JSON list of C-alpha atoms in Angstrom, two decimals:
[
{"chain": "D", "resi": 1, "resn": "PRO", "atom": "CA", "xyz": [0.26, 0.11, -0.16]},
{"chain": "D", "resi": 2, "resn": "TRP", "atom": "CA", "xyz": [3.01, 2.23, 0.62]},
{"chain": "D", "resi": 3, "resn": "HIS", "atom": "CA", "xyz": [2.92, 4.44, -3.30]},
{"chain": "D", "resi": 4, "resn": "VAL", "atom": "CA", "xyz": [-0.72, 4.31, -2.52]},
{"chain": "D", "resi": 5, "resn": "MET", "atom": "CA", "xyz": [-0.63, 6.30, 0.40]},
{"chain": "D", "resi": 6, "resn": "ILE", "atom": "CA", "xyz": [2.26, 8.58, -0.39]},
{"chain": "D", "resi": 7, "resn": "ARG", "atom": "CA", "xyz": [-0.07, 9.41, -3.84]},
{"chain": "D", "resi": 8, "resn": "PHE", "atom": "CA", "xyz": [-2.74, 10.36, -1.30]},
{"chain": "D", "resi": 9, "resn": "GLY", "atom": "CA", "xyz": [-0.55, 12.44, 1.15]},
{"chain": "D", "resi": 10, "resn": "LYS", "atom": "CA", "xyz": [-0.91, 9.76, 4.44]},
{"chain": "D", "resi": 11, "resn": "TRP", "atom": "CA", "xyz": [1.92, 10.67, 6.00]},
{"chain": "D", "resi": 12, "resn": "ASP", "atom": "CA", "xyz": [0.43, 9.48, 9.46]},
{"chain": "D", "resi": 13, "resn": "GLU", "atom": "CA", "xyz": [-0.82, 6.44, 8.54]},
{"chain": "D", "resi": 14, "resn": "ILE", "atom": "CA", "xyz": [2.08, 5.87, 7.06]},
{"chain": "D", "resi": 15, "resn": "LEU", "atom": "CA", "xyz": [4.61, 6.35, 9.88]},
{"chain": "D", "resi": 16, "resn": "ALA", "atom": "CA", "xyz": [2.16, 4.02, 11.49]},
{"chain": "D", "resi": 17, "resn": "GLU", "atom": "CA", "xyz": [1.85, 1.08, 9.80]},
{"chain": "D", "resi": 18, "resn": "PRO", "atom": "CA", "xyz": [3.94, -1.89, 11.81]},
{"chain": "D", "resi": 19, "resn": "MET", "atom": "CA", "xyz": [7.46, -3.11, 10.11]},
{"chain": "D", "resi": 20, "resn": "TYR", "atom": "CA", "xyz": [7.72, -5.70, 7.93]},
{"chain": "D", "resi": 21, "resn": "THR", "atom": "CA", "xyz": [11.21, -7.17, 9.54]},
{"chain": "D", "resi": 22, "resn": "ASP", "atom": "CA", "xyz": [11.71, -10.29, 8.00]},
{"chain": "D", "resi": 23, "resn": "GLY", "atom": "CA", "xyz": [14.86, -9.39, 5.04]},
{"chain": "D", "resi": 24, "resn": "ASP", "atom": "CA", "xyz": [14.66, -13.04, 3.28]},
{"chain": "D", "resi": 25, "resn": "VAL", "atom": "CA", "xyz": [10.65, -12.89, 2.57]},
{"chain": "D", "resi": 26, "resn": "PHE", "atom": "CA", "xyz": [10.29, -9.14, 2.45]},
{"chain": "D", "resi": 27, "resn": "PRO", "atom": "CA", "xyz": [13.34, -7.82, 1.03]},
{"chain": "D", "resi": 28, "resn": "ALA", "atom": "CA", "xyz": [11.83, -5.52, -1.17]},
{"chain": "D", "resi": 29, "resn": "THR", "atom": "CA", "xyz": [8.73, -4.74, 1.36]},
{"chain": "D", "resi": 30, "resn": "ILE", "atom": "CA", "xyz": [11.04, -3.46, 3.49]},
{"chain": "D", "resi": 31, "resn": "ALA", "atom": "CA", "xyz": [12.80, -1.32, 1.33]},
{"chain": "D", "resi": 32, "resn": "THR", "atom": "CA", "xyz": [9.90, 0.28, 0.16]},
{"chain": "D", "resi": 33, "resn": "GLN", "atom": "CA", "xyz": [8.51, 0.74, 3.86]},
{"chain": "D", "resi": 34, "resn": "HIS", "atom": "CA", "xyz": [11.37, 2.65, 4.33]},
{"chain": "D", "resi": 35, "resn": "TYR", "atom": "CA", "xyz": [11.59, 5.00, 1.19]},
{"chain": "D", "resi": 36, "resn": "ALA", "atom": "CA", "xyz": [7.49, 5.79, 2.36]},
{"chain": "D", "resi": 37, "resn": "ARG", "atom": "CA", "xyz": [8.41, 6.95, 5.84]},
{"chain": "D", "resi": 38, "resn": "GLY", "atom": "CA", "xyz": [11.37, 8.66, 4.51]},
{"chain": "D", "resi": 39, "resn": "VAL", "atom": "CA", "xyz": [9.20, 10.49, 2.42]},
{"chain": "D", "resi": 40, "resn": "ALA", "atom": "CA", "xyz": [6.25, 10.63, 4.76]},
{"chain": "D", "resi": 41, "resn": "TYR", "atom": "CA", "xyz": [8.69, 12.15, 7.27]},
{"chain": "D", "resi": 42, "resn": "ALA", "atom": "CA", "xyz": [10.28, 15.03, 4.66]},
{"chain": "D", "resi": 43, "resn": "SER", "atom": "CA", "xyz": [6.89, 16.22, 3.73]},
{"chain": "D", "resi": 44, "resn": "LYS", "atom": "CA", "xyz": [6.07, 16.44, 7.51]},
{"chain": "D", "resi": 45, "resn": "GLY", "atom": "CA", "xyz": [8.97, 18.48, 7.55]},
{"chain": "D", "resi": 46, "resn": "MET", "atom": "CA", "xyz": [11.27, 16.38, 9.67]},
{"chain": "D", "resi": 47, "resn": "VAL", "atom": "CA", "xyz": [14.58, 15.80, 7.89]},
{"chain": "D", "resi": 48, "resn": "PRO", "atom": "CA", "xyz": [16.54, 14.26, 11.09]},
{"chain": "D", "resi": 49, "resn": "GLU", "atom": "CA", "xyz": [13.71, 11.59, 11.31]},
{"chain": "D", "resi": 50, "resn": "ALA", "atom": "CA", "xyz": [13.91, 11.41, 7.17]},
{"chain": "D", "resi": 51, "resn": "GLU", "atom": "CA", "xyz": [17.89, 10.97, 6.89]},
{"chain": "D", "resi": 52, "resn": "ALA", "atom": "CA", "xyz": [17.80, 7.92, 9.46]},
{"chain": "D", "resi": 53, "resn": "GLU", "atom": "CA", "xyz": [14.67, 6.18, 7.04]},
{"chain": "D", "resi": 54, "resn": "GLN", "atom": "CA", "xyz": [16.81, 7.40, 4.10]},
{"chain": "D", "resi": 55, "resn": "ALA", "atom": "CA", "xyz": [20.08, 5.30, 5.42]},
{"chain": "D", "resi": 56, "resn": "LEU", "atom": "CA", "xyz": [17.92, 2.23, 6.49]},
{"chain": "D", "resi": 57, "resn": "PHE", "atom": "CA", "xyz": [16.81, 2.53, 3.29]},
{"chain": "D", "resi": 58, "resn": "LYS", "atom": "CA", "xyz": [19.95, 1.97, 1.67]},
{"chain": "D", "resi": 59, "resn": "GLU", "atom": "CA", "xyz": [20.93, -0.53, 4.44]},
{"chain": "D", "resi": 60, "resn": "ALA", "atom": "CA", "xyz": [18.05, -2.56, 3.03]},
{"chain": "D", "resi": 61, "resn": "LEU", "atom": "CA", "xyz": [19.49, -1.96, -1.06]},
{"chain": "D", "resi": 62, "resn": "GLU", "atom": "CA", "xyz": [22.50, -4.27, 0.59]},
{"chain": "D", "resi": 63, "resn": "ASN", "atom": "CA", "xyz": [19.91, -7.11, 1.43]},
{"chain": "D", "resi": 64, "resn": "PRO", "atom": "CA", "xyz": [21.03, -10.24, -1.15]},
{"chain": "D", "resi": 65, "resn": "ALA", "atom": "CA", "xyz": [17.70, -11.93, -1.06]},
{"chain": "D", "resi": 66, "resn": "LEU", "atom": "CA", "xyz": [16.99, -8.57, -3.34]},
{"chain": "D", "resi": 67, "resn": "ALA", "atom": "CA", "xyz": [18.21, -9.96, -6.22]},
{"chain": "D", "resi": 68, "resn": "GLY", "atom": "CA", "xyz": [16.11, -11.60, -9.50]},
{"chain": "D", "resi": 69, "resn": "ARG", "atom": "CA", "xyz": [13.64, -9.84, -7.36]},
{"chain": "D", "resi": 70, "resn": "MET", "atom": "CA", "xyz": [10.85, -8.44, -10.13]},
{"chain": "D", "resi": 71, "resn": "MET", "atom": "CA", "xyz": [7.57, -6.62, -10.58]},
{"chain": "D", "resi": 72, "resn": "HIS", "atom": "CA", "xyz": [6.45, -7.55, -13.64]},
{"chain": "D", "resi": 73, "resn": "ASN", "atom": "CA", "xyz": [9.45, -6.62, -16.23]},
{"chain": "D", "resi": 74, "resn": "ASN", "atom": "CA", "xyz": [11.07, -4.67, -14.11]},
{"chain": "D", "resi": 75, "resn": "PHE", "atom": "CA", "xyz": [14.25, -5.23, -11.43]},
{"chain": "D", "resi": 76, "resn": "MET", "atom": "CA", "xyz": [12.62, -4.15, -8.12]},
{"chain": "D", "resi": 77, "resn": "TYR", "atom": "CA", "xyz": [17.00, -3.35, -7.20]},
{"chain": "D", "resi": 78, "resn": "GLN", "atom": "CA", "xyz": [19.97, -3.39, -9.39]},
{"chain": "D", "resi": 79, "resn": "ASP", "atom": "CA", "xyz": [23.03, -1.86, -9.36]},
{"chain": "D", "resi": 80, "resn": "PRO", "atom": "CA", "xyz": [22.72, 0.75, -11.30]},
{"chain": "D", "resi": 81, "resn": "ALA", "atom": "CA", "xyz": [25.42, 0.29, -13.28]},
{"chain": "D", "resi": 82, "resn": "GLU", "atom": "CA", "xyz": [23.74, -3.02, -14.88]},
{"chain": "D", "resi": 83, "resn": "GLY", "atom": "CA", "xyz": [20.08, -1.23, -15.23]},
{"chain": "D", "resi": 84, "resn": "PRO", "atom": "CA", "xyz": [17.51, 0.46, -13.79]},
{"chain": "D", "resi": 85, "resn": "SER", "atom": "CA", "xyz": [15.23, -0.42, -11.05]},
{"chain": "D", "resi": 86, "resn": "ILE", "atom": "CA", "xyz": [11.79, 0.58, -9.11]},
{"chain": "D", "resi": 87, "resn": "LEU", "atom": "CA", "xyz": [14.30, 0.94, -6.19]},
{"chain": "D", "resi": 88, "resn": "ASN", "atom": "CA", "xyz": [16.56, 2.90, -8.21]},
{"chain": "D", "resi": 89, "resn": "VAL", "atom": "CA", "xyz": [13.89, 5.49, -8.76]},
{"chain": "D", "resi": 90, "resn": "ASN", "atom": "CA", "xyz": [12.72, 5.24, -5.47]},
{"chain": "D", "resi": 91, "resn": "ALA", "atom": "CA", "xyz": [16.06, 6.16, -4.20]},
{"chain": "D", "resi": 92, "resn": "SER", "atom": "CA", "xyz": [16.91, 9.55, -6.34]},
{"chain": "D", "resi": 93, "resn": "ILE", "atom": "CA", "xyz": [13.09, 10.39, -4.83]},
{"chain": "D", "resi": 94, "resn": "LEU", "atom": "CA", "xyz": [13.88, 10.21, -1.52]},
{"chain": "D", "resi": 95, "resn": "GLU", "atom": "CA", "xyz": [16.96, 12.25, -2.05]},
{"chain": "D", "resi": 96, "resn": "ALA", "atom": "CA", "xyz": [15.44, 14.69, -3.82]},
{"chain": "D", "resi": 97, "resn": "GLU", "atom": "CA", "xyz": [12.59, 15.15, -1.71]},
{"chain": "D", "resi": 98, "resn": "ILE", "atom": "CA", "xyz": [14.99, 15.40, 1.84]},
{"chain": "D", "resi": 99, "resn": "GLU", "atom": "CA", "xyz": [17.09, 18.05, -0.05]},
{"chain": "D", "resi": 100, "resn": "TYR", "atom": "CA", "xyz": [14.37, 19.65, -1.11]},
{"chain": "D", "resi": 101, "resn": "ARG", "atom": "CA", "xyz": [12.28, 19.75, 2.61]},
{"chain": "D", "resi": 102, "resn": "ARG", "atom": "CA", "xyz": [15.44, 20.81, 4.10]},
{"chain": "D", "resi": 103, "resn": "GLN", "atom": "CA", "xyz": [16.20, 23.96, 1.49]},
{"chain": "D", "resi": 104, "resn": "TYR", "atom": "CA", "xyz": [12.50, 24.52, 1.92]},
{"chain": "D", "resi": 105, "resn": "LEU", "atom": "CA", "xyz": [12.78, 25.16, 5.96]},
{"chain": "D", "resi": 106, "resn": "ALA", "atom": "CA", "xyz": [16.08, 27.07, 5.06]},
{"chain": "D", "resi": 107, "resn": "LYS", "atom": "CA", "xyz": [14.31, 29.14, 2.86]},
{"chain": "D", "resi": 108, "resn": "GLU", "atom": "CA", "xyz": [11.09, 29.60, 5.63]},
{"chain": "D", "resi": 109, "resn": "ASN", "atom": "CA", "xyz": [13.96, 30.65, 8.34]},
{"chain": "D", "resi": 110, "resn": "GLY", "atom": "CA", "xyz": [15.36, 33.30, 6.53]},
{"chain": "D", "resi": 111, "resn": "ASP", "atom": "CA", "xyz": [18.34, 31.61, 6.08]},
{"chain": "D", "resi": 112, "resn": "HIS", "atom": "CA", "xyz": [20.13, 31.02, 2.93]},
{"chain": "D", "resi": 113, "resn": "TYR", "atom": "CA", "xyz": [18.57, 28.26, 0.77]},
{"chain": "D", "resi": 114, "resn": "ASP", "atom": "CA", "xyz": [19.12, 26.42, -2.87]},
{"chain": "D", "resi": 115, "resn": "PHE", "atom": "CA", "xyz": [16.76, 24.29, -4.55]},
{"chain": "D", "resi": 116, "resn": "THR", "atom": "CA", "xyz": [19.18, 23.42, -7.21]},
{"chain": "D", "resi": 117, "resn": "ALA", "atom": "CA", "xyz": [20.43, 20.17, -6.01]},
{"chain": "D", "resi": 118, "resn": "ALA", "atom": "CA", "xyz": [16.67, 19.29, -5.00]},
{"chain": "D", "resi": 119, "resn": "PHE", "atom": "CA", "xyz": [15.12, 20.04, -8.52]},
{"chain": "D", "resi": 120, "resn": "ASP", "atom": "CA", "xyz": [18.26, 18.22, -10.51]},
{"chain": "D", "resi": 121, "resn": "GLU", "atom": "CA", "xyz": [17.73, 15.37, -7.99]},
{"chain": "D", "resi": 122, "resn": "LEU", "atom": "CA", "xyz": [14.43, 15.15, -9.92]},
{"chain": "D", "resi": 123, "resn": "ARG", "atom": "CA", "xyz": [15.15, 15.48, -13.12]},
{"chain": "D", "resi": 124, "resn": "ARG", "atom": "CA", "xyz": [17.57, 12.43, -12.54]},
{"chain": "D", "resi": 125, "resn": "GLY", "atom": "CA", "xyz": [14.52, 10.40, -11.13]},
{"chain": "D", "resi": 126, "resn": "VAL", "atom": "CA", "xyz": [12.49, 11.10, -14.21]},
{"chain": "D", "resi": 127, "resn": "ASP", "atom": "CA", "xyz": [15.23, 10.01, -16.48]},
{"chain": "D", "resi": 128, "resn": "LEU", "atom": "CA", "xyz": [15.47, 6.89, -14.16]},
{"chain": "D", "resi": 129, "resn": "SER", "atom": "CA", "xyz": [11.46, 6.74, -14.21]},
{"chain": "D", "resi": 130, "resn": "LEU", "atom": "CA", "xyz": [11.53, 6.39, -18.13]},
{"chain": "D", "resi": 131, "resn": "ASN", "atom": "CA", "xyz": [14.12, 3.68, -18.37]},
{"chain": "D", "resi": 132, "resn": "LEU", "atom": "CA", "xyz": [11.75, 1.06, -16.42]},
{"chain": "D", "resi": 133, "resn": "ALA", "atom": "CA", "xyz": [10.96, -1.90, -18.55]},
{"chain": "D", "resi": 134, "resn": "TYR", "atom": "CA", "xyz": [7.11, -1.14, -19.45]},
{"chain": "D", "resi": 135, "resn": "ASN", "atom": "CA", "xyz": [4.55, -2.72, -17.32]},
{"chain": "D", "resi": 136, "resn": "GLU", "atom": "CA", "xyz": [0.65, -2.40, -16.82]},
{"chain": "D", "resi": 137, "resn": "PRO", "atom": "CA", "xyz": [0.57, -0.70, -14.54]},
{"chain": "D", "resi": 138, "resn": "TRP", "atom": "CA", "xyz": [3.73, 0.76, -14.40]},
{"chain": "D", "resi": 139, "resn": "GLY", "atom": "CA", "xyz": [6.31, 0.40, -11.93]},
{"chain": "D", "resi": 140, "resn": "GLN", "atom": "CA", "xyz": [6.49, 3.66, -10.56]},
{"chain": "D", "resi": 141, "resn": "MET", "atom": "CA", "xyz": [3.02, 4.02, -9.64]},
{"chain": "D", "resi": 142, "resn": "GLN", "atom": "CA", "xyz": [3.85, 7.88, -8.78]},
{"chain": "D", "resi": 143, "resn": "PRO", "atom": "CA", "xyz": [5.32, 9.61, -12.07]},
{"chain": "D", "resi": 144, "resn": "VAL", "atom": "CA", "xyz": [8.16, 11.36, -10.83]},
{"chain": "D", "resi": 145, "resn": "ARG", "atom": "CA", "xyz": [7.16, 14.27, -13.36]},
{"chain": "D", "resi": 146, "resn": "HIS", "atom": "CA", "xyz": [4.42, 15.72, -10.87]},
{"chain": "D", "resi": 147, "resn": "ILE", "atom": "CA", "xyz": [6.04, 15.48, -8.32]},
{"chain": "D", "resi": 148, "resn": "LEU", "atom": "CA", "xyz": [9.58, 17.28, -9.81]},
{"chain": "D", "resi": 149, "resn": "GLY", "atom": "CA", "xyz": [6.32, 19.55, -11.71]},
{"chain": "D", "resi": 150, "resn": "ALA", "atom": "CA", "xyz": [4.68, 20.26, -8.31]},
{"chain": "D", "resi": 151, "resn": "LEU", "atom": "CA", "xyz": [7.49, 21.40, -6.36]},
{"chain": "D", "resi": 152, "resn": "LEU", "atom": "CA", "xyz": [8.94, 23.42, -9.14]},
{"chain": "D", "resi": 153, "resn": "LEU", "atom": "CA", "xyz": [5.78, 25.21, -9.05]},
{"chain": "D", "resi": 154, "resn": "GLU", "atom": "CA", "xyz": [5.26, 26.02, -5.87]},
{"chain": "D", "resi": 155, "resn": "GLN", "atom": "CA", "xyz": [8.82, 27.40, -6.31]},
{"chain": "D", "resi": 156, "resn": "GLY", "atom": "CA", "xyz": [7.39, 29.54, -8.99]},
{"chain": "D", "resi": 157, "resn": "HIS", "atom": "CA", "xyz": [9.67, 28.22, -11.85]},
{"chain": "D", "resi": 158, "resn": "VAL", "atom": "CA", "xyz": [6.25, 28.06, -13.46]},
{"chain": "D", "resi": 159, "resn": "GLU", "atom": "CA", "xyz": [7.61, 28.13, -17.15]},
{"chain": "D", "resi": 160, "resn": "GLU", "atom": "CA", "xyz": [9.31, 24.25, -16.77]},
{"chain": "D", "resi": 161, "resn": "ALA", "atom": "CA", "xyz": [7.06, 23.35, -14.97]},
{"chain": "D", "resi": 162, "resn": "GLU", "atom": "CA", "xyz": [4.35, 23.86, -17.64]},
{"chain": "D", "resi": 163, "resn": "GLU", "atom": "CA", "xyz": [7.01, 21.85, -19.68]},
{"chain": "D", "resi": 164, "resn": "VAL", "atom": "CA", "xyz": [7.17, 18.75, -17.16]},
{"chain": "D", "resi": 165, "resn": "TYR", "atom": "CA", "xyz": [3.28, 18.79, -17.53]},
{"chain": "D", "resi": 166, "resn": "ARG", "atom": "CA", "xyz": [2.88, 18.98, -20.56]},
{"chain": "D", "resi": 167, "resn": "ALA", "atom": "CA", "xyz": [5.46, 15.94, -21.38]},
{"chain": "D", "resi": 168, "resn": "ASP", "atom": "CA", "xyz": [3.60, 14.33, -18.99]},
{"chain": "D", "resi": 169, "resn": "ILE", "atom": "CA", "xyz": [-0.01, 14.19, -20.63]},
{"chain": "D", "resi": 170, "resn": "GLN", "atom": "CA", "xyz": [1.62, 13.35, -23.66]},
{"chain": "D", "resi": 171, "resn": "LEU", "atom": "CA", "xyz": [3.06, 10.19, -22.30]},
{"chain": "D", "resi": 172, "resn": "TRP", "atom": "CA", "xyz": [0.16, 9.47, -20.09]},
{"chain": "D", "resi": 173, "resn": "LYS", "atom": "CA", "xyz": [-2.43, 11.01, -22.63]},
{"chain": "D", "resi": 174, "resn": "ASP", "atom": "CA", "xyz": [-4.74, 13.97, -21.31]},
{"chain": "D", "resi": 175, "resn": "ASN", "atom": "CA", "xyz": [-3.93, 12.32, -17.95]},
{"chain": "D", "resi": 176, "resn": "MET", "atom": "CA", "xyz": [-5.94, 14.03, -14.55]},
{"chain": "D", "resi": 177, "resn": "TRP", "atom": "CA", "xyz": [-2.77, 14.68, -12.83]},
{"chain": "D", "resi": 178, "resn": "GLY", "atom": "CA", "xyz": [-1.09, 15.84, -15.37]},
{"chain": "D", "resi": 179, "resn": "LEU", "atom": "CA", "xyz": [-3.68, 18.08, -16.40]},
{"chain": "D", "resi": 180, "resn": "LEU", "atom": "CA", "xyz": [-4.07, 19.21, -13.03]},
{"chain": "D", "resi": 181, "resn": "GLY", "atom": "CA", "xyz": [-1.00, 20.70, -13.56]},
{"chain": "D", "resi": 182, "resn": "LEU", "atom": "CA", "xyz": [-0.82, 22.42, -16.80]},
{"chain": "D", "resi": 183, "resn": "LYS", "atom": "CA", "xyz": [-4.07, 24.10, -15.53]},
{"chain": "D", "resi": 184, "resn": "LEU", "atom": "CA", "xyz": [-2.51, 25.55, -12.11]},
{"chain": "D", "resi": 185, "resn": "CYS", "atom": "CA", "xyz": [0.82, 27.01, -14.54]},
{"chain": "D", "resi": 186, "resn": "LEU", "atom": "CA", "xyz": [-1.46, 28.20, -16.14]},
{"chain": "D", "resi": 187, "resn": "GLU", "atom": "CA", "xyz": [-3.25, 29.49, -13.76]},
{"chain": "D", "resi": 188, "resn": "ALA", "atom": "CA", "xyz": [0.04, 31.05, -12.69]},
{"chain": "D", "resi": 189, "resn": "LYS", "atom": "CA", "xyz": [0.39, 32.74, -15.69]},
{"chain": "D", "resi": 190, "resn": "GLY", "atom": "CA", "xyz": [-2.31, 34.13, -16.42]},
{"chain": "D", "resi": 191, "resn": "ALA", "atom": "CA", "xyz": [-2.83, 32.50, -19.59]},
{"chain": "D", "resi": 192, "resn": "SER", "atom": "CA", "xyz": [-4.83, 32.89, -21.94]},
{"chain": "D", "resi": 193, "resn": "GLU", "atom": "CA", "xyz": [-9.07, 32.78, -21.43]},
{"chain": "D", "resi": 194, "resn": "GLU", "atom": "CA", "xyz": [-9.90, 30.25, -23.93]},
{"chain": "D", "resi": 195, "resn": "GLU", "atom": "CA", "xyz": [-6.60, 27.98, -23.09]},
{"chain": "D", "resi": 196, "resn": "LEU", "atom": "CA", "xyz": [-7.78, 27.75, -20.01]},
{"chain": "D", "resi": 197, "resn": "ALA", "atom": "CA", "xyz": [-10.95, 26.85, -20.49]},
{"chain": "D", "resi": 198, "resn": "GLU", "atom": "CA", "xyz": [-10.07, 24.49, -22.27]},
{"chain": "D", "resi": 199, "resn": "VAL", "atom": "CA", "xyz": [-7.58, 22.64, -19.88]},
{"chain": "D", "resi": 200, "resn": "THR", "atom": "CA", "xyz": [-9.99, 23.40, -17.22]},
{"chain": "D", "resi": 201, "resn": "ALA", "atom": "CA", "xyz": [-12.92, 21.67, -18.81]},
{"chain": "D", "resi": 202, "resn": "LEU", "atom": "CA", "xyz": [-10.36, 18.47, -19.40]},
{"chain": "D", "resi": 203, "resn": "PHE", "atom": "CA", "xyz": [-9.15, 18.37, -16.11]},
{"chain": "D", "resi": 204, "resn": "ASN", "atom": "CA", "xyz": [-12.79, 18.52, -15.00]},
{"chain": "D", "resi": 205, "resn": "GLU", "atom": "CA", "xyz": [-14.12, 15.90, -17.00]},
{"chain": "D", "resi": 206, "resn": "ARG", "atom": "CA", "xyz": [-11.09, 13.35, -16.25]},
{"chain": "D", "resi": 207, "resn": "SER", "atom": "CA", "xyz": [-11.58, 14.29, -12.85]},
{"chain": "D", "resi": 208, "resn": "SER", "atom": "CA", "xyz": [-15.53, 14.22, -12.46]},
{"chain": "D", "resi": 209, "resn": "ARG", "atom": "CA", "xyz": [-15.03, 10.34, -10.99]},
{"chain": "D", "resi": 210, "resn": "ALA", "atom": "CA", "xyz": [-12.55, 10.88, -8.60]},
{"chain": "D", "resi": 211, "resn": "ASP", "atom": "CA", "xyz": [-13.21, 10.62, -5.15]},
{"chain": "D", "resi": 212, "resn": "ILE", "atom": "CA", "xyz": [-10.57, 12.57, -4.40]},
{"chain": "D", "resi": 213, "resn": "VAL", "atom": "CA", "xyz": [-9.86, 15.71, -6.23]},
{"chain": "D", "resi": 214, "resn": "PRO", "atom": "CA", "xyz": [-6.16, 17.14, -5.82]},
{"chain": "D", "resi": 215, "resn": "ALA", "atom": "CA", "xyz": [-5.11, 20.56, -5.00]},
{"chain": "D", "resi": 216, "resn": "LYS", "atom": "CA", "xyz": [-1.27, 19.35, -6.50]},
{"chain": "D", "resi": 217, "resn": "THR", "atom": "CA", "xyz": [-0.55, 16.65, -8.08]},
{"chain": "D", "resi": 218, "resn": "CYS", "atom": "CA", "xyz": [1.89, 15.79, -5.22]},
{"chain": "D", "resi": 219, "resn": "PHE", "atom": "CA", "xyz": [0.53, 15.77, -1.96]},
{"chain": "D", "resi": 220, "resn": "CYS", "atom": "CA", "xyz": [4.73, 16.88, -1.10]},
{"chain": "D", "resi": 221, "resn": "ALA", "atom": "CA", "xyz": [3.39, 20.30, -1.85]},
{"chain": "D", "resi": 222, "resn": "GLN", "atom": "CA", "xyz": [2.94, 22.22, 1.58]},
{"chain": "D", "resi": 223, "resn": "GLU", "atom": "CA", "xyz": [-0.67, 23.66, 0.34]},
{"chain": "D", "resi": 224, "resn": "ALA", "atom": "CA", "xyz": [-1.75, 19.81, -0.70]},
{"chain": "D", "resi": 225, "resn": "LEU", "atom": "CA", "xyz": [-3.23, 18.22, 1.90]},
{"chain": "D", "resi": 226, "resn": "LYS", "atom": "CA", "xyz": [-5.17, 21.35, 3.08]},
{"chain": "D", "resi": 227, "resn": "GLU", "atom": "CA", "xyz": [-6.46, 22.45, -0.47]},
{"chain": "D", "resi": 228, "resn": "SER", "atom": "CA", "xyz": [-7.82, 19.13, -2.04]},
{"chain": "D", "resi": 229, "resn": "CYS", "atom": "CA", "xyz": [-10.97, 18.01, -1.10]},
{"chain": "D", "resi": 230, "resn": "CYS", "atom": "CA", "xyz": [-13.28, 14.27, -1.02]}
]
């Protein structure tokens, strides 16, 4: 359930889940759980706790029982030099989420901040995810572009965020999340009423059966939980 809970920002629920401990039986589950817990802590602004989970995540990747584990067409983990894997994508996301939150908190506190490393790591995560073998459903449940776009937009990088979302809805044809991101970008930059109305209508159509209509494309964006409705 970890990827679903990350997708919908269920941070407290992630942290409340009991830990799996049998590394021989659940090597991928344990690594994924530490990844999810790290993202949850980072999104809650608890950077030291997120860093501790990241260390446990990296330790879990060293488990020999992970060797050869597959999710459909993709390895759960292999050395990055040997090819793509789902947990390598997760590693990139977790590194970026923690670094982003460090800089976000520094900015809030009036200290020096620089989001460059966080955004560069998310761009790398996009590339890693796009190199995964075809799966149905996709091996990386939450497209990394949805994370990158949300955090770029949160920091006012509207033009790049728009490019990210346009690429996303081209790959995953007119998906609700990508359309939401594009809609937010068009609103932020003051796009023409005609273009905004067209994208909004398509988003409303795609989201009409959703149980939760999100406010952002990633709940790691700080206003996402407060603004989303059920």
